[in-house]
CSV table of C-alpha atoms and ligand atoms in Angstrom, one decimal:
chain,number,residue,atom,x,y,z
A,8,UNK,CA,-4.4,-52.6,38.4
A,9,UNK,CA,-4.3,-49.2,36.7
A,10,UNK,CA,-1.3,-48.8,34.5
A,11,UNK,CA,-1.4,-45.0,34.1
A,12,UNK,CA,1.1,-43.0,36.2
A,13,UNK,CA,3.3,-45.9,37.2
A,14,UNK,CA,6.8,-45.9,36.0
A,15,UNK,CA,8.8,-49.1,36.8
A,16,UNK,CA,12.5,-48.6,36.0
A,17,UNK,CA,13.9,-50.7,33.2
A,18,UNK,CA,17.5,-49.6,33.8
A,19,UNK,CA,19.9,-52.5,34.2
A,20,UNK,CA,21.9,-50.8,36.9
A,21,UNK,CA,18.7,-50.5,39.0
A,22,UNK,CA,17.8,-54.1,38.5
A,23,UNK,CA,21.4,-55.2,39.4
A,24,UNK,CA,21.6,-53.1,42.5
A,25,UNK,CA,18.0,-54.1,43.6
A,26,UNK,CA,18.9,-57.8,43.5
A,27,UNK,CA,21.9,-57.1,45.8
A,28,UNK,CA,19.6,-55.1,48.1
A,29,UNK,CA,17.0,-57.9,48.3
A,30,UNK,CA,19.6,-60.5,49.3
A,31,UNK,CA,19.1,-61.3,53.0
A,32,UNK,CA,22.9,-61.6,53.4
A,33,UNK,CA,23.5,-58.0,52.4
A,34,UNK,CA,24.8,-56.2,55.5
A,35,UNK,CA,23.4,-52.8,56.7
A,36,UNK,CA,26.5,-50.8,55.4
A,37,UNK,CA,26.1,-52.2,51.9
A,38,UNK,CA,22.3,-52.0,52.2
A,39,UNK,CA,22.6,-48.2,52.9
A,40,UNK,CA,25.0,-47.7,50.0
A,41,UNK,CA,22.7,-49.5,47.6
A,42,UNK,CA,19.6,-47.5,48.7
A,43,UNK,CA,21.6,-44.3,48.1
A,44,UNK,CA,22.7,-45.4,44.7
A,45,UNK,CA,19.3,-46.7,43.5
A,46,UNK,CA,17.7,-43.6,44.8
A,47,UNK,CA,20.0,-41.4,42.7
A,48,UNK,CA,19.1,-43.4,39.6
A,49,UNK,CA,15.4,-43.3,40.3
A,50,UNK,CA,15.5,-39.6,41.0
A,51,UNK,CA,17.1,-39.1,37.6
A,52,UNK,CA,14.1,-40.9,36.1
A,53,UNK,CA,11.5,-39.1,38.2
A,54,UNK,CA,12.8,-35.6,37.3
A,55,UNK,CA,12.8,-35.8,33.5
A,56,UNK,CA,9.7,-33.6,33.2
A,57,UNK,CA,10.8,-30.8,35.5
A,58,UNK,CA,10.1,-27.3,34.1
A,59,UNK,CA,13.0,-25.2,32.9
A,60,UNK,CA,13.3,-21.4,32.5
A,61,UNK,CA,15.7,-19.4,30.4
A,62,UNK,CA,18.7,-17.7,31.9
A,63,UNK,CA,21.4,-15.6,30.4
A,64,UNK,CA,25.0,-16.5,31.3
A,65,UNK,CA,28.5,-15.9,30.0
A,66,UNK,CA,30.8,-18.8,29.2
A,67,UNK,CA,34.5,-17.8,29.1
A,68,UNK,CA,34.0,-17.3,25.3
A,69,UNK,CA,30.5,-16.0,24.7
A,70,UNK,CA,27.1,-14.8,26.2
A,71,UNK,CA,24.5,-17.5,25.8
A,72,UNK,CA,20.9,-18.3,26.8
A,73,UNK,CA,20.9,-21.3,29.1
A,74,UNK,CA,18.3,-23.1,31.2
A,75,UNK,CA,17.8,-23.6,34.9
A,76,UNK,CA,15.3,-25.4,37.0
A,77,UNK,CA,12.1,-23.2,37.2
A,78,UNK,CA,10.6,-24.7,40.4
A,79,UNK,CA,11.7,-25.1,44.0
A,80,UNK,CA,12.0,-28.8,44.8
A,81,UNK,CA,11.3,-30.5,48.1
A,82,UNK,CA,12.5,-34.0,49.1
A,83,UNK,CA,10.0,-35.6,51.5
A,84,UNK,CA,11.5,-38.7,53.2
A,85,UNK,CA,9.0,-40.7,55.2
A,86,UNK,CA,10.8,-41.7,58.4
A,87,UNK,CA,12.6,-43.9,59.1
A,88,UNK,CA,13.2,-45.9,56.0
A,89,UNK,CA,12.9,-43.0,53.5
A,90,UNK,CA,15.7,-41.1,55.2
A,91,UNK,CA,18.3,-43.4,53.5
A,92,UNK,CA,17.0,-42.2,50.1
A,93,UNK,CA,17.8,-38.5,50.7
A,94,UNK,CA,21.5,-38.6,50.0
A,95,UNK,CA,21.1,-40.2,46.6
A,96,UNK,CA,18.4,-37.7,45.5
A,97,UNK,CA,20.4,-34.8,47.0
A,98,UNK,CA,23.5,-35.7,44.9
A,99,UNK,CA,21.5,-34.7,41.9
A,100,UNK,CA,19.7,-31.7,43.4
A,101,UNK,CA,21.8,-30.3,46.2
A,102,UNK,CA,19.6,-27.2,46.6
A,103,UNK,CA,16.5,-29.2,47.2
A,104,UNK,CA,14.8,-28.6,50.6
A,105,UNK,CA,14.2,-31.7,52.8
A,106,UNK,CA,11.0,-31.9,54.7
A,107,UNK,CA,10.7,-34.9,57.0
A,108,UNK,CA,7.5,-36.7,57.7
A,109,UNK,CA,7.4,-39.2,60.6
A,110,UNK,CA,5.0,-42.1,60.2
A,111,UNK,CA,5.0,-45.7,61.4
A,112,UNK,CA,2.6,-48.5,60.6
A,113,UNK,CA,0.5,-49.8,63.5
A,114,UNK,CA,1.5,-53.5,63.5
A,115,UNK,CA,-2.1,-54.7,64.1
A,116,UNK,CA,-4.2,-52.3,61.8
A,117,UNK,CA,-1.3,-51.5,59.3
A,118,UNK,CA,-2.7,-48.0,59.4
A,119,UNK,CA,-0.1,-45.1,59.4
A,120,UNK,CA,0.4,-43.3,62.7
A,121,UNK,CA,1.8,-39.7,62.4
A,122,UNK,CA,4.6,-38.7,64.8
A,123,UNK,CA,6.5,-35.9,63.1
A,124,UNK,CA,5.4,-33.1,60.8
A,125,UNK,CA,7.0,-29.7,60.9
A,126,UNK,CA,5.7,-28.3,57.6
A,127,UNK,CA,5.4,-24.5,58.0
A,128,UNK,CA,2.0,-22.9,57.3
A,129,UNK,CA,2.9,-21.7,53.7
A,130,UNK,CA,4.5,-24.1,51.2
A,131,UNK,CA,8.1,-23.2,50.4
A,132,UNK,CA,8.4,-25.5,47.4
A,133,UNK,CA,6.3,-26.2,44.4
A,134,UNK,CA,7.4,-29.8,43.6
A,135,UNK,CA,7.7,-32.6,46.1
A,136,UNK,CA,9.4,-36.0,45.7
A,137,UNK,CA,8.1,-38.3,48.4
A,138,UNK,CA,10.9,-40.8,49.3
A,139,UNK,CA,10.0,-44.2,50.8
A,140,UNK,CA,11.5,-47.5,49.8
A,141,UNK,CA,8.4,-49.5,50.4
A,142,UNK,CA,4.9,-49.0,49.0
A,143,UNK,CA,3.0,-51.8,50.7
A,144,UNK,CA,-0.6,-51.2,51.6
A,145,UNK,CA,-0.1,-47.6,50.4
A,146,UNK,CA,-1.4,-46.1,53.7
A,147,UNK,CA,1.8,-44.2,54.5
A,148,UNK,CA,2.1,-42.8,50.9
A,149,UNK,CA,-1.6,-41.7,50.8
A,150,UNK,CA,-1.3,-40.0,54.2
A,151,UNK,CA,1.9,-38.1,53.1
A,152,UNK,CA,0.3,-37.0,49.8
A,153,UNK,CA,-2.7,-35.8,51.9
A,154,UNK,CA,-0.4,-33.7,54.1
A,155,UNK,CA,1.5,-32.2,51.1
A,156,UNK,CA,-1.7,-31.3,49.3
A,157,UNK,CA,-3.1,-29.7,52.5
A,158,UNK,CA,0.2,-27.8,52.7
A,159,UNK,CA,-0.5,-26.4,49.2
A,160,UNK,CA,1.8,-28.4,46.9
A,161,UNK,CA,0.3,-29.3,43.5
A,162,UNK,CA,3.1,-31.4,41.9
A,163,UNK,CA,3.9,-34.5,43.9
A,164,UNK,CA,5.7,-37.6,42.8
A,165,UNK,CA,6.3,-40.8,44.8
A,166,UNK,CA,9.8,-42.4,44.5
A,167,UNK,CA,10.2,-45.8,45.9
A,168,UNK,CA,12.1,-49.1,45.5
A,169,UNK,CA,9.5,-51.8,45.7
A,170,UNK,CA,5.8,-51.6,45.4
A,171,UNK,CA,3.0,-54.1,46.0
A,172,UNK,CA,0.0,-54.1,43.6
A,173,UNK,CA,-2.2,-53.3,46.6
A,174,UNK,CA,-0.2,-50.1,47.4
A,175,UNK,CA,-0.2,-48.9,43.8
A,176,UNK,CA,-4.0,-49.3,43.5
A,177,UNK,CA,-4.5,-47.5,46.8
A,178,UNK,CA,-2.3,-44.6,45.9
A,179,UNK,CA,-3.9,-44.3,42.4
A,180,UNK,CA,-7.4,-44.5,43.8
A,181,UNK,CA,-6.8,-41.7,46.3
A,182,UNK,CA,-4.4,-39.6,44.3
A,183,UNK,CA,-4.5,-40.5,40.6
A,184,UNK,CA,-2.4,-37.4,39.8
A,185,UNK,CA,0.6,-38.6,41.7
A,186,UNK,CA,3.1,-40.6,39.5
A,187,UNK,CA,4.9,-43.5,41.0
A,188,UNK,CA,8.5,-44.1,40.1
A,189,UNK,CA,9.6,-47.5,41.4
A,190,UNK,CA,12.5,-50.0,40.9
A,191,UNK,CA,10.2,-53.0,40.9
A,192,UNK,CA,6.6,-54.2,41.3
A,193,UNK,CA,6.4,-57.3,43.4
A,194,UNK,CA,3.8,-60.1,43.7
A,195,UNK,CA,1.7,-59.4,46.8
A,196,UNK,CA,1.5,-58.6,50.4
A,197,UNK,CA,1.6,-61.3,53.0
A,198,UNK,CA,-0.9,-61.6,55.9
A,199,UNK,CA,1.2,-59.2,58.1
A,200,UNK,CA,1.5,-56.6,55.3
A,201,UNK,CA,5.0,-57.3,54.1
A,202,UNK,CA,5.8,-57.2,50.4
A,203,UNK,CA,6.7,-60.6,48.9
A,204,UNK,CA,9.4,-61.3,47.8
A,205,UNK,CA,10.3,-57.8,48.8
A,206,UNK,CA,13.4,-57.2,50.9
A,207,UNK,CA,12.1,-57.5,54.5
A,208,UNK,CA,11.9,-54.5,56.7
A,209,UNK,CA,13.6,-51.6,54.9
A,210,UNK,CA,14.1,-49.5,58.1
A,211,UNK,CA,15.5,-52.3,60.2
A,212,UNK,CA,17.9,-53.5,57.5
A,213,UNK,CA,19.3,-49.9,57.1
A,214,UNK,CA,19.7,-49.2,60.8
A,215,UNK,CA,20.6,-52.7,62.0
A,216,UNK,CA,17.6,-52.9,64.2
A,217,UNK,CA,16.1,-56.2,63.0
B,314,LIG,C1,7.6,-48.9,56.3
B,314,LIG,C2,8.0,-48.2,55.0
B,314,LIG,C3,6.8,-47.4,54.7
B,314,LIG,C4,5.7,-48.2,55.2
B,314,LIG,C5,5.0,-48.8,54.0
B,314,LIG,O1,7.7,-48.1,57.4
B,314,LIG,O2,9.2,-47.5,55.1
B,314,LIG,O3,6.8,-46.1,55.3
B,314,LIG,O4,6.2,-49.2,56.0
B,314,LIG,O5,3.9,-49.5,54.4
B,314,LIG,P1,2.4,-49.1,53.9
B,314,LIG,O6,2.5,-48.8,52.5
B,314,LIG,O7,1.6,-50.3,54.3
B,314,LIG,O8,2.0,-47.9,54.7
B,314,LIG,P2,7.5,-48.6,58.9
B,314,LIG,O9,6.1,-48.3,59.3
B,314,LIG,O10,8.0,-50.0,59.0
B,314,LIG,O11,8.4,-47.6,59.7
B,314,LIG,P3,10.0,-47.4,59.7
B,314,LIG,O12,10.4,-46.9,58.4
B,314,LIG,O13,10.2,-46.5,60.8
B,314,LIG,O14,10.6,-48.8,60.0
B,315,LIG,N1,7.6,-52.0,55.2
B,315,LIG,C1,8.8,-52.6,55.0
B,315,LIG,O1,9.8,-52.2,55.5
B,315,LIG,N2,8.7,-53.7,54.3
B,315,LIG,C2,7.6,-54.2,53.7
B,315,LIG,O2,7.7,-55.3,53.1
B,315,LIG,C3,6.4,-53.6,54.0
B,315,LIG,C4,6.4,-52.4,54.7
């Protein structure tokens, strides 16, 4: 597996919260809270190289040169499971635009099927953070990066909770320029495309639809 452009978190809070998230006894309400909290921590890690520009402001005491974010940022949750990550990322970047992408995996082929995409013709942001808890085969992530590049966005990052080695390889092969920020890298995919040990179905566990 390629090691470049993959950033597994080493933060103890992320590890602690991820263990609670994986626990099969964690109820949907707690599960949603944990997704939101871990997403905020991962967003902090994923945004450390954002560009800044100078701005002149006045404090109550003096005029100073400060800095402000130079680029417009888009959060791109992949429905459904990625939706639960938006609030955590938004807590850190409340001005970020949110552009939803609807994809589901066909249960037989495991290929992503698109059902929602309302991106306007011209890009409105210059940096996109794709939000999806699970990077399994990598099909959904690759399809979303394809759409965002087609839209015209050049700086794209994937932020997720658990990745399988298969998904990392697929995203790297198709889009080596897209860094992956992730809470954990698990062992493998099982024969129906679920990450092992993983956390089960991230959408069903958030929405109580298992
Ligand atoms: C899950 C997950 C990812 C996708 C990952 O979504 O949230 O979007 O599977 O799998 P992949 O890497 O093999 O493409 P799912 O299709 O279950 O839809 P849901 O979020 O609506 O439950
Ligand atoms: N989608 C999930 O929700 N969980 C997995 O393990 C794989 C894909």
